[in-house]
């Protein structure tokens, strides 16, 4: 149903009509039969669908509900300023109690820009003391967090297609959120998000739950329905741990399950998230999460500076950020994997494409012993036996083209012989600015790249382009 808008069905129908007309002497009778019982109602329906999609989903159709609290907000709001566009976005950040000036002053994080006009308005959550919470040792605030959904709906904004929820450390790539949601018919009951990277967390909670920190979206009609029944539903689930479990349970009671989108990231990991970002699935990156609990995504930077650095590339080409492209250098037998705007891995040998697409386990499980719920490849203990990594240094826009430069930020003490990728000093990647149309969103296809003839051993130049129809990446 959700893809109906991408095909001009009324046109197909009229072609069908023409065919029927000319192909048979019974044509008129058949036509009348079909038109009264089949074509006409169908055409009407399609006209409605077409009208609705004649205005593509934009940021103006989304209302955000961000869960925070007075304690963490002064410190987390720095993350929200990185993606919030005050003149274009609607919604609220929900706090438990009003911020008072003394708690602001006590905050020692003086580097935080404190221009609150750049931030979402603050809403204070309603009282939840009447609800029972029986998960021993768990946070009662889970009830308040679940009610962010109904309280965001109750803001009564007009012209809303989607409600989008996240934590105060959920980092959105807003253009990609909009693109991802634009695939779906917002008049149908959709619940869109993703589960955890931890198999064990999914097993414990549910594989079909949208984990809250990854961010999730609920279409307007479903959110309205959920808001109506939420309080009575919450009464039935005092024994659950989190807010997202409550939302998921109440949606399950409405008969709705998750639609998984691989661009949302819960990031239930510890250590260096490099692998996850270097081998991103073929979907626009929608969110990152938990970055305060992980190593900085760029070496020699603070967590927040590293995220800001990534957003600089994302601003120039949001659709391409973290998209993985792989090419092969025939001369040196290298395998080059680009995660656009973030990093390039160069293997000093040929590696089959399916193996390059697996996620190198540069990180540890969220909890000891947890198993990951995605494809992994080994991350060698010995840095000298790993592919050489180049992190994004700068990205510039040159007309419709981007040039991104990647450099080795940590130099290991590895012996390097002639022809080793360790001799590379920088990698320069040229790419067209990506503009995802409905075709690429519905049937994504990886792009191709070439090592350009202008390359030298120390300065690799690579061009990313669309693959030819029958081109193989090998
Ligand atoms: C939203 O609309 C409902 C019903 O019309 C009303 O009860 C509520 O007070 C309104 N909320 C706001 C914030 O305007
Ligand atoms: C980019 O490279 C230049 C020159 O090597 C260096 O001074 C600068 O710190 C680098 N910037 C980043 C963000 O790595
Ligand atoms: C980054 O930090 C590491 C140690 O933390 C250091 O060895 C390395 O030289 C630094 N790299 C740059 C480019 O400053």
Short mmCIF file of C-alpha atoms and ligand atoms in Angstrom, two decimals:
data_model
loop_
_atom_site.label_atom_id
_atom_site.label_comp_id
_atom_site.label_asym_id
_atom_site.label_seq_id
_atom_site.Cartn_x
_atom_site.Cartn_y
_atom_site.Cartn_z
CA UNK A 1 0.00 0.00 0.00
CA UNK A 2 2.69 2.44 0.96
CA UNK A 3 4.34 2.32 -2.42
CA UNK A 4 1.22 3.13 -4.42
CA UNK A 5 2.25 6.74 -4.85
CA UNK A 6 5.42 5.91 -6.71
CA UNK A 7 3.62 4.38 -9.67
CA UNK A 8 1.31 6.43 -11.83
CA UNK A 9 -1.51 3.93 -11.45
CA UNK A 10 -4.24 6.06 -12.96
CA UNK A 11 -2.14 6.08 -16.09
CA UNK A 12 -1.79 2.31 -15.96
CA UNK A 13 -5.51 2.02 -15.56
CA UNK A 14 -6.22 4.14 -18.60
CA UNK A 15 -3.79 2.04 -20.63
CA UNK A 16 -5.64 -1.03 -19.45
CA UNK A 17 -8.85 0.58 -20.57
CA UNK A 18 -7.43 1.26 -24.04
CA UNK A 19 -6.25 -2.29 -24.40
CA UNK A 20 -9.60 -3.68 -23.46
CA UNK A 21 -11.25 -1.40 -25.99
CA UNK A 22 -9.31 -2.54 -28.99
CA UNK A 23 -8.63 -6.14 -28.20
CA UNK A 24 -12.03 -7.71 -28.29
CA UNK A 25 -15.45 -7.37 -29.78
CA UNK A 26 -16.80 -7.77 -26.29
CA UNK A 27 -14.61 -4.85 -25.29
CA UNK A 28 -17.39 -2.42 -24.54
CA UNK A 29 -19.27 -4.83 -22.32
CA UNK A 30 -16.12 -5.81 -20.46
CA UNK A 31 -15.13 -2.18 -20.13
CA UNK A 32 -18.48 -1.24 -18.66
CA UNK A 33 -18.31 -4.18 -16.30
CA UNK A 34 -14.85 -3.29 -15.10
CA UNK A 35 -15.37 0.41 -14.95
CA UNK A 36 -18.44 0.17 -12.78
CA UNK A 37 -17.25 -2.59 -10.48
CA UNK A 38 -13.54 -2.11 -10.41
CA UNK A 39 -11.93 0.78 -12.19
CA UNK A 40 -14.04 3.64 -10.97
CA UNK A 41 -13.83 3.09 -7.21
CA UNK A 42 -10.16 2.23 -7.59
CA UNK A 43 -9.44 5.37 -9.58
CA UNK A 44 -11.16 7.44 -6.95
CA UNK A 45 -9.03 5.90 -4.24
CA UNK A 46 -5.90 6.50 -6.27
CA UNK A 47 -6.82 10.10 -6.82
CA UNK A 48 -7.00 10.58 -3.08
CA UNK A 49 -3.64 8.91 -2.62
CA UNK A 50 -2.12 11.03 -5.33
CA UNK A 51 -3.37 14.26 -3.83
CA UNK A 52 -1.87 13.34 -0.53
CA UNK A 53 1.50 12.70 -2.05
CA UNK A 54 1.47 15.73 -4.30
CA UNK A 55 2.85 17.57 -1.27
CA UNK A 56 5.87 15.51 -0.26
CA UNK A 57 6.56 15.11 3.44
CA UNK A 58 8.77 17.87 4.75
CA UNK A 59 10.16 18.91 8.09
CA UNK A 60 7.06 21.10 8.56
CA UNK A 61 4.91 17.98 8.86
CA UNK A 62 6.81 16.58 11.84
CA UNK A 63 6.34 17.29 15.55
CA UNK A 64 9.08 16.17 17.93
CA UNK A 65 8.77 14.97 21.50
CA UNK A 66 12.14 14.76 23.24
CA UNK A 67 12.41 13.05 26.63
CA UNK A 68 14.76 14.71 29.04
CA UNK A 69 14.80 15.87 32.65
CA UNK A 70 15.93 18.96 34.51
CA UNK A 71 19.10 17.23 35.61
CA UNK A 72 20.42 16.08 32.25
CA UNK A 73 18.98 18.80 29.99
CA UNK A 74 21.50 21.61 30.77
CA UNK A 75 24.26 19.27 29.73
CA UNK A 76 22.55 17.38 26.88
CA UNK A 77 21.05 20.39 25.16
CA UNK A 78 24.38 20.94 23.44
CA UNK A 79 23.64 17.81 21.39
CA UNK A 80 20.16 19.03 20.50
CA UNK A 81 21.49 22.38 19.21
CA UNK A 82 23.54 20.38 16.69
CA UNK A 83 20.43 19.20 14.84
CA UNK A 84 17.48 21.33 15.98
CA UNK A 85 16.41 24.04 13.51
CA UNK A 86 14.28 26.43 15.59
CA UNK A 87 12.69 28.21 12.64
CA UNK A 88 11.61 24.96 10.95
CA UNK A 89 10.83 22.48 13.66
CA UNK A 90 7.95 22.03 16.06
CA UNK A 91 7.72 20.11 19.29
CA UNK A 92 8.90 20.16 22.87
CA UNK A 93 11.56 18.83 25.13
CA UNK A 94 9.80 17.32 28.13
CA UNK A 95 11.27 17.88 31.59
CA UNK A 96 10.10 16.52 34.94
CA UNK A 97 10.31 19.87 36.74
CA UNK A 98 10.98 23.43 35.56
CA UNK A 99 14.61 24.45 35.27
CA UNK A 100 15.48 26.84 38.03
CA UNK A 101 18.28 29.27 37.67
CA UNK A 102 20.25 27.79 40.57
CA UNK A 103 20.51 24.37 38.92
CA UNK A 104 21.62 26.15 35.75
CA UNK A 105 24.33 27.99 37.61
CA UNK A 106 25.49 24.87 39.37
CA UNK A 107 26.18 23.35 36.02
CA UNK A 108 29.90 23.46 35.50
CA UNK A 109 29.76 22.84 31.78
CA UNK A 110 30.41 26.45 30.84
CA UNK A 111 31.36 25.59 27.25
CA UNK A 112 27.73 24.81 26.43
CA UNK A 113 26.22 27.47 24.20
CA UNK A 114 23.24 28.67 26.17
CA UNK A 115 21.18 30.53 23.62
CA UNK A 116 17.85 28.90 24.39
CA UNK A 117 16.21 30.43 21.33
CA UNK A 118 18.13 27.83 19.33
CA UNK A 119 16.52 25.02 21.30
CA UNK A 120 13.08 23.41 21.32
CA UNK A 121 10.62 24.90 23.80
CA UNK A 122 10.54 23.25 27.21
CA UNK A 123 7.33 21.51 28.29
CA UNK A 124 6.81 20.21 31.80
CA UNK A 125 5.39 16.69 31.95
CA UNK A 126 2.12 16.04 33.74
CA UNK A 127 1.95 14.39 37.13
CA UNK A 128 2.26 10.58 37.01
CA UNK A 129 2.05 9.79 40.72
CA UNK A 130 -1.31 8.04 40.24
CA UNK A 131 0.31 5.33 38.08
CA UNK A 132 1.83 2.25 39.64
CA UNK A 133 5.45 1.30 38.87
CA UNK A 134 6.57 -2.08 40.17
CA UNK A 135 9.83 -2.92 38.32
CA UNK A 136 12.08 -3.14 41.34
CA UNK A 137 14.88 -0.60 41.22
CA UNK A 138 13.76 0.68 37.81
CA UNK A 139 13.14 4.35 36.98
CA UNK A 140 9.59 5.54 37.68
CA UNK A 141 10.25 8.23 35.08
CA UNK A 142 9.53 5.52 32.49
CA UNK A 143 5.82 6.36 32.88
CA UNK A 144 6.49 10.03 32.25
CA UNK A 145 8.65 9.16 29.24
CA UNK A 146 5.88 7.00 27.76
CA UNK A 147 3.41 9.86 28.26
CA UNK A 148 5.64 12.17 26.19
CA UNK A 149 3.80 10.57 23.26
CA UNK A 150 0.32 11.63 24.40
CA UNK A 151 1.55 14.99 25.68
CA UNK A 152 3.17 15.75 22.32
CA UNK A 153 -0.08 14.89 20.54
CA UNK A 154 -1.90 17.16 23.02
CA UNK A 155 0.14 20.16 21.83
CA UNK A 156 -2.54 20.27 19.09
CA UNK A 157 -0.24 21.27 16.26
CA UNK A 158 -1.91 21.45 12.86
CA UNK A 159 -0.86 19.87 9.57
CA UNK A 160 1.02 17.03 11.29
CA UNK A 161 1.94 13.85 9.42
CA UNK A 162 4.38 12.29 11.86
CA UNK A 163 5.25 12.46 15.53
CA UNK A 164 8.89 11.68 16.17
CA UNK A 165 10.28 10.79 19.59
CA UNK A 166 13.76 10.48 21.02
CA UNK A 167 15.93 11.00 24.08
CA UNK A 168 18.03 14.08 24.76
CA UNK A 169 21.04 12.17 23.44
CA UNK A 170 19.35 10.97 20.26
CA UNK A 171 21.14 12.69 17.38
CA UNK A 172 18.96 13.14 14.30
CA UNK A 173 20.02 13.62 10.71
CA UNK A 174 16.87 15.56 10.00
CA UNK A 175 16.94 15.50 6.16
CA UNK A 176 17.29 11.72 6.29
CA UNK A 177 14.48 11.39 8.82
CA UNK A 178 12.22 13.32 6.44
CA UNK A 179 13.33 11.23 3.43
CA UNK A 180 12.82 7.99 5.28
CA UNK A 181 9.33 8.93 6.46
CA UNK A 182 8.40 10.22 3.00
CA UNK A 183 8.40 6.61 1.78
CA UNK A 184 5.37 5.85 3.91
CA UNK A 185 1.74 6.87 3.70
CA UNK A 186 1.26 8.94 6.85
CA UNK A 187 -2.49 8.31 6.74
CA UNK A 188 -1.87 4.66 7.62
CA UNK A 189 -0.99 3.48 11.14
CA UNK A 190 2.80 3.30 11.12
CA UNK A 191 5.22 2.74 13.99
CA UNK A 192 8.75 3.12 12.60
CA UNK A 193 12.07 2.62 14.34
CA UNK A 194 14.56 -0.08 15.13
CA UNK A 195 15.52 -2.57 17.81
CA UNK A 196 18.84 -3.00 19.60
CA UNK A 197 22.24 -3.99 18.23
CA UNK A 198 22.36 -6.37 21.17
CA UNK A 199 20.71 -9.71 20.43
CA UNK A 200 20.30 -10.24 24.19
CA UNK A 201 18.55 -6.91 24.74
CA UNK A 202 16.14 -7.77 21.94
CA UNK A 203 15.56 -11.22 23.38
CA UNK A 204 14.94 -9.75 26.82
CA UNK A 205 12.60 -6.96 25.66
CA UNK A 206 11.41 -7.67 22.13
CA UNK A 207 12.77 -7.96 18.65
CA UNK A 208 9.76 -5.98 17.45
CA UNK A 209 10.08 -3.09 19.87
CA UNK A 210 11.33 0.31 18.73
CA UNK A 211 14.03 1.19 21.24
CA UNK A 212 13.42 4.74 22.42
CA UNK A 213 16.95 6.10 22.31
CA UNK A 214 17.23 5.20 18.64
CA UNK A 215 14.27 7.50 18.01
CA UNK A 216 10.99 6.37 16.48
CA UNK A 217 8.12 7.78 14.47
CA UNK A 218 4.38 7.29 14.78
CA UNK A 219 2.06 8.39 11.99
CA UNK A 220 -0.59 10.96 12.85
CA UNK A 221 -3.68 8.74 12.93
CA UNK A 222 -1.92 6.07 15.00
CA UNK A 223 -0.55 8.64 17.45
CA UNK A 224 -4.03 10.12 17.91
CA UNK A 225 -5.45 6.69 18.68
CA UNK A 226 -2.59 5.77 20.97
CA UNK A 227 -2.89 9.04 22.86
CA UNK A 228 -6.54 8.26 23.57
CA UNK A 229 -5.88 4.86 25.11
CA UNK A 230 -2.43 5.40 26.59
CA UNK A 231 -3.28 6.23 30.20
CA UNK A 232 -5.62 3.28 30.61
CA UNK A 233 -3.06 1.07 28.89
CA UNK A 234 -0.26 2.22 31.22
CA UNK A 235 -2.33 0.93 34.16
CA UNK A 236 -1.90 -2.58 32.78
CA UNK A 237 1.90 -2.45 32.56
CA UNK A 238 3.28 -1.29 35.94
CA UNK A 239 5.67 -4.27 35.81
CA UNK A 240 7.62 -3.11 32.73
CA UNK A 241 10.99 -1.36 32.97
CA UNK A 242 11.14 1.41 30.37
CA UNK A 243 9.04 3.98 28.56
CA UNK A 244 9.64 2.45 25.15
CA UNK A 245 8.42 -0.95 26.38
CA UNK A 246 5.20 0.69 27.48
CA UNK A 247 4.68 2.40 24.11
CA UNK A 248 5.39 -0.80 22.27
CA UNK A 249 3.01 -2.79 24.50
CA UNK A 250 0.21 -0.30 24.02
CA UNK A 251 0.74 -0.26 20.25
CA UNK A 252 0.72 -4.06 20.30
CA UNK A 253 -2.67 -3.88 22.02
CA UNK A 254 -3.82 -1.74 19.09
CA UNK A 255 -2.61 -4.50 16.79
CA UNK A 256 0.30 -2.52 15.38
CA UNK A 257 3.86 -3.80 15.01
CA UNK A 258 7.12 -2.12 14.14
CA UNK A 259 8.28 -1.19 10.67
CA UNK A 260 12.04 -1.45 10.95
CA UNK A 261 14.24 1.16 9.35
CA UNK A 262 17.97 0.46 9.39
CA UNK A 263 18.95 4.14 9.56
CA UNK A 264 17.88 4.45 13.22
CA UNK A 265 20.59 3.46 15.70
CA UNK A 266 20.10 2.56 19.33
CA UNK A 267 23.86 1.98 19.72
CA UNK A 268 23.78 -0.42 22.64
CA UNK A 269 27.55 -0.84 22.46
CA UNK A 270 30.65 0.11 24.43
CA UNK A 271 34.06 1.30 23.28
CA UNK A 272 34.80 2.46 19.75
CA UNK A 273 31.71 2.57 17.50
CA UNK A 274 33.92 2.85 14.39
CA UNK A 275 32.79 -0.45 12.86
CA UNK A 276 29.12 0.38 13.01
CA UNK A 277 29.67 3.66 11.19
CA UNK A 278 32.21 2.25 8.72
CA UNK A 279 29.88 -0.49 7.46
CA UNK A 280 26.51 1.25 7.63
CA UNK A 281 23.54 -0.51 6.03
CA UNK A 282 22.29 0.82 2.72
CA UNK A 283 19.75 3.24 4.16
CA UNK A 284 19.97 6.95 4.94
CA UNK A 285 21.41 7.45 8.44
CA UNK A 286 18.59 8.74 10.59
CA UNK A 287 19.97 8.77 14.14
CA UNK A 288 22.93 8.08 16.39
CA UNK A 289 22.65 7.56 20.14
CA UNK A 290 24.63 6.97 23.35
CA UNK A 291 27.64 8.86 22.02
CA UNK A 292 28.52 10.12 25.52
CA UNK A 293 28.99 6.50 26.60
CA UNK A 294 31.15 5.55 23.64
CA UNK A 295 34.62 6.56 22.48
CA UNK A 296 34.65 9.74 20.38
CA UNK A 297 33.89 8.83 16.76
CA UNK A 298 36.99 10.75 15.62
CA UNK A 299 40.31 10.28 17.39
CA UNK A 300 41.86 13.16 19.34
CA UNK A 301 38.55 14.97 19.75
CA UNK A 302 36.03 15.23 22.51
CA UNK A 303 32.78 13.34 22.00
CA UNK A 304 30.87 16.45 21.15
CA UNK A 305 33.51 17.96 18.86
CA UNK A 306 33.64 14.65 17.03
CA UNK A 307 29.86 14.65 16.47
CA UNK A 308 30.00 18.29 15.35
CA UNK A 309 32.74 17.33 12.89
CA UNK A 310 30.53 14.59 11.40
CA UNK A 311 27.57 16.99 11.17
CA UNK A 312 29.75 19.36 9.09
CA UNK A 313 30.01 16.71 6.37
CA UNK A 314 26.36 15.73 6.84
CA UNK A 315 25.29 19.31 6.20
CA UNK A 316 26.97 19.29 2.80
CA UNK A 317 25.48 15.99 1.67
CA UNK A 318 23.04 14.58 4.24
CA UNK A 319 21.81 11.70 2.08
CA UNK A 320 25.31 10.40 1.54
CA UNK A 321 26.59 10.61 5.11
CA UNK A 322 27.99 7.19 6.23
CA UNK A 323 27.00 5.53 2.96
CA UNK A 324 29.45 2.75 2.18
CA UNK A 325 31.09 2.47 -1.25
CA UNK A 326 33.75 -0.11 -2.06
CA UNK A 327 36.31 -0.19 -4.84
CA UNK A 328 39.39 -2.15 -5.74
CA UNK A 329 42.83 -0.92 -6.72
CA UNK A 330 44.06 -3.35 -9.39
CA UNK A 331 47.68 -2.17 -9.32
CA UNK A 332 48.32 -2.65 -5.59
CA UNK A 333 45.56 -5.21 -5.00
CA UNK A 334 43.97 -3.00 -2.37
CA UNK A 335 40.38 -3.01 -1.22
CA UNK A 336 39.04 0.44 -0.39
CA UNK A 337 35.90 0.93 1.68
CA UNK A 338 34.56 4.46 2.02
CA UNK A 339 32.04 5.47 4.66
CA UNK A 340 31.31 8.87 3.19
CA UNK A 341 32.00 11.86 5.44
CA UNK A 342 33.44 9.64 8.15
CA UNK A 343 36.29 7.30 7.29
CA UNK A 344 38.02 5.17 4.67
CA UNK A 345 39.40 1.70 5.35
CA UNK A 346 42.11 0.40 3.05
CA UNK A 347 42.89 -3.32 3.11
CA UNK A 348 46.29 -4.25 1.68
CA UNK A 349 44.74 -7.19 -0.15
CA UNK A 350 41.67 -8.26 -2.06
CA UNK A 351 38.66 -8.77 0.18
CA UNK A 352 35.39 -10.04 -1.23
CA UNK A 353 32.63 -7.46 -1.15
CA UNK A 354 30.28 -9.38 1.19
CA UNK A 355 33.11 -9.54 3.74
CA UNK A 356 33.81 -5.81 3.46
CA UNK A 357 30.14 -5.11 4.17
CA UNK A 358 30.29 -6.93 7.52
CA UNK A 359 30.77 -4.75 10.59
CA UNK A 360 34.28 -4.88 12.11
CA UNK A 361 33.91 -5.39 15.86
CA UNK A 362 35.88 -2.37 17.02
CA UNK A 363 33.52 -2.13 20.03
CA UNK A 364 32.49 -4.29 22.97
CA UNK A 365 29.00 -5.50 23.82
CA UNK A 366 26.79 -3.22 25.91
CA UNK A 367 26.77 -5.85 28.63
CA UNK A 368 29.51 -8.41 28.99
CA UNK A 369 28.75 -11.56 27.08
CA UNK A 370 26.04 -10.00 24.90
CA UNK A 371 25.90 -11.11 21.29
CA UNK A 372 25.46 -8.65 18.40
CA UNK A 373 22.41 -8.88 16.17
CA UNK A 374 24.17 -8.03 12.90
CA UNK A 375 26.91 -9.43 10.66
CA UNK A 376 30.39 -8.91 12.04
CA UNK A 377 33.95 -9.34 10.84
CA UNK A 378 36.95 -9.78 13.06
CA UNK A 379 38.84 -6.69 14.23
CA UNK A 380 42.42 -7.91 14.59
CA UNK A 381 44.01 -7.43 18.02
CA UNK A 382 47.21 -6.36 16.28
CA UNK A 383 46.75 -2.87 14.78
CA UNK A 384 49.37 -3.65 12.15
CA UNK A 385 47.23 -6.45 10.74
CA UNK A 386 44.10 -4.33 10.43
CA UNK A 387 43.03 -2.37 7.40
CA UNK A 388 44.50 1.15 7.55
CA UNK A 389 41.96 3.73 8.64
CA UNK A 390 41.74 7.30 7.39
CA UNK A 391 39.30 9.63 9.14
CA UNK A 392 37.54 12.54 7.51
CA UNK A 393 39.61 15.69 7.82
CA UNK A 394 37.57 18.20 5.76
CA UNK A 395 34.64 18.16 3.37
CA UNK A 396 33.87 20.95 0.93
CA UNK A 397 31.14 21.55 -1.59
CA UNK A 398 32.24 22.47 -5.10
CA UNK A 399 29.10 23.19 -7.12
CA UNK A 400 27.16 19.93 -7.16
CA UNK A 401 30.19 17.91 -6.17
CA UNK A 402 31.67 17.24 -2.75
CA UNK A 403 35.34 16.74 -2.07
CA UNK A 404 36.06 14.96 1.18
CA UNK A 405 39.58 14.46 2.48
CA UNK A 406 40.56 11.60 4.76
CA UNK A 407 43.81 11.33 6.73
CA UNK A 408 45.38 8.86 9.10
CA UNK A 409 44.76 10.40 12.52
CA UNK A 410 46.53 7.78 14.56
CA UNK A 411 49.85 6.54 13.26
CA UNK A 412 50.62 3.06 14.49
CA UNK A 413 54.18 1.78 14.77
CA UNK A 414 53.81 -0.66 11.95
CA UNK A 415 56.49 -1.62 9.51
CA UNK A 416 55.41 -0.49 6.08
CA UNK A 417 56.79 -1.91 2.89
CA UNK A 418 56.41 -0.58 -0.61
CA UNK A 419 52.88 -1.04 -1.82
CA UNK A 420 51.43 -1.04 1.69
CA UNK A 421 48.42 1.21 2.21
CA UNK A 422 50.33 2.62 5.20
CA UNK A 423 52.21 4.79 2.72
CA UNK A 424 49.05 6.69 1.86
CA UNK A 425 49.01 10.16 3.39
CA UNK A 426 45.62 11.29 2.32
CA UNK A 427 42.61 10.15 0.38
CA UNK A 428 40.55 12.59 -1.64
CA UNK A 429 37.04 11.48 -2.54
CA UNK A 430 34.93 13.16 -5.21
CA UNK A 431 31.19 12.56 -5.28
CA UNK A 432 28.04 14.09 -6.68
CA UNK A 433 25.75 15.46 -4.03
CA UNK A 434 23.23 12.68 -3.43
CA UNK A 435 19.57 13.38 -3.99
CA UNK A 436 17.54 10.34 -3.01
CA UNK A 437 14.45 9.88 -5.12
CA UNK A 438 11.63 7.47 -4.42
CA UNK A 439 13.30 4.80 -6.56
CA UNK A 440 16.50 4.77 -4.52
CA UNK A 441 14.56 4.90 -1.26
CA UNK A 442 12.43 1.90 -2.18
CA UNK A 443 15.12 -0.11 -3.96
CA UNK A 444 18.45 1.21 -2.71
CA UNK A 445 21.46 0.38 -4.79
CA UNK A 446 25.05 0.78 -3.70
CA UNK A 447 27.14 3.16 -5.78
CA UNK A 448 30.47 2.33 -7.40
CA UNK A 449 33.85 4.03 -7.17
CA UNK A 450 37.09 4.23 -9.12
CA UNK A 451 40.65 4.94 -8.13
CA UNK A 452 41.32 7.95 -10.36
CA UNK A 453 44.33 8.05 -12.70
CA UNK A 454 45.52 11.25 -11.00
CA UNK A 455 46.27 9.14 -7.89
CA UNK A 456 49.73 8.78 -6.51
CA UNK A 457 50.76 6.20 -3.99
CA UNK A 458 50.72 8.72 -1.12
CA UNK A 459 47.68 10.60 -2.33
CA UNK A 460 44.81 8.45 -3.43
CA UNK A 461 42.02 10.09 -5.42
CA UNK A 462 38.71 8.33 -5.71
CA UNK A 463 35.57 9.15 -7.62
CA UNK A 464 32.19 7.84 -6.47
CA UNK A 465 29.53 7.43 -9.17
CA UNK A 466 26.44 5.42 -9.96
CA UNK A 467 27.22 1.88 -11.06
CA UNK A 468 26.45 0.87 -14.63
CA UNK A 469 23.40 -1.32 -15.04
CA UNK A 470 25.32 -4.62 -15.14
CA UNK A 471 28.47 -3.54 -13.30
CA UNK A 472 29.79 -5.84 -10.60
CA UNK A 473 31.74 -4.62 -7.57
CA UNK A 474 34.74 -6.91 -7.30
C1 LIG B 1 -5.74 20.57 22.66
O1 LIG B 1 -7.07 20.25 22.32
C2 LIG B 1 -7.77 19.58 23.35
C3 LIG B 1 -9.13 19.16 22.83
O2 LIG B 1 -9.66 20.13 21.97
C4 LIG B 1 -7.86 20.49 24.57
O3 LIG B 1 -8.50 19.82 25.64
C5 LIG B 1 -6.45 20.87 25.01
O4 LIG B 1 -6.49 21.77 26.07
C6 LIG B 1 -5.68 21.48 23.87
N1 LIG B 1 -4.29 21.64 24.29
C7 LIG B 1 -3.58 22.72 24.01
C8 LIG B 1 -2.18 22.72 24.50
O5 LIG B 1 -4.03 23.65 23.40
C1 LIG B 2 43.18 18.30 9.00
O1 LIG B 2 44.52 18.27 8.57
C2 LIG B 2 45.29 19.37 8.96
C3 LIG B 2 46.66 19.24 8.32
O2 LIG B 2 47.19 17.97 8.52
C4 LIG B 2 45.39 19.43 10.48
O3 LIG B 2 46.10 20.53 10.91
C5 LIG B 2 43.96 19.49 11.05
O4 LIG B 2 44.01 19.42 12.46
C6 LIG B 2 43.14 18.35 10.52
N1 LIG B 2 41.78 18.52 10.97
C7 LIG B 2 41.07 17.52 11.48
C8 LIG B 2 39.70 17.86 11.90
O5 LIG B 2 41.51 16.41 11.62
C1 LIG B 3 46.14 11.48 18.75
O1 LIG B 3 46.33 11.00 20.07
C2 LIG B 3 47.21 9.92 20.17
C3 LIG B 3 47.26 9.46 21.60
O2 LIG B 3 46.06 9.67 22.23
C4 LIG B 3 48.60 10.37 19.70
O3 LIG B 3 49.48 9.26 19.74
C5 LIG B 3 48.50 10.87 18.28
O4 LIG B 3 49.74 11.40 17.87
C6 LIG B 3 47.45 11.95 18.15
N1 LIG B 3 47.30 12.27 16.75
C7 LIG B 3 47.26 13.51 16.31
C8 LIG B 3 47.10 13.65 14.83
O5 LIG B 3 47.36 14.47 17.01
#
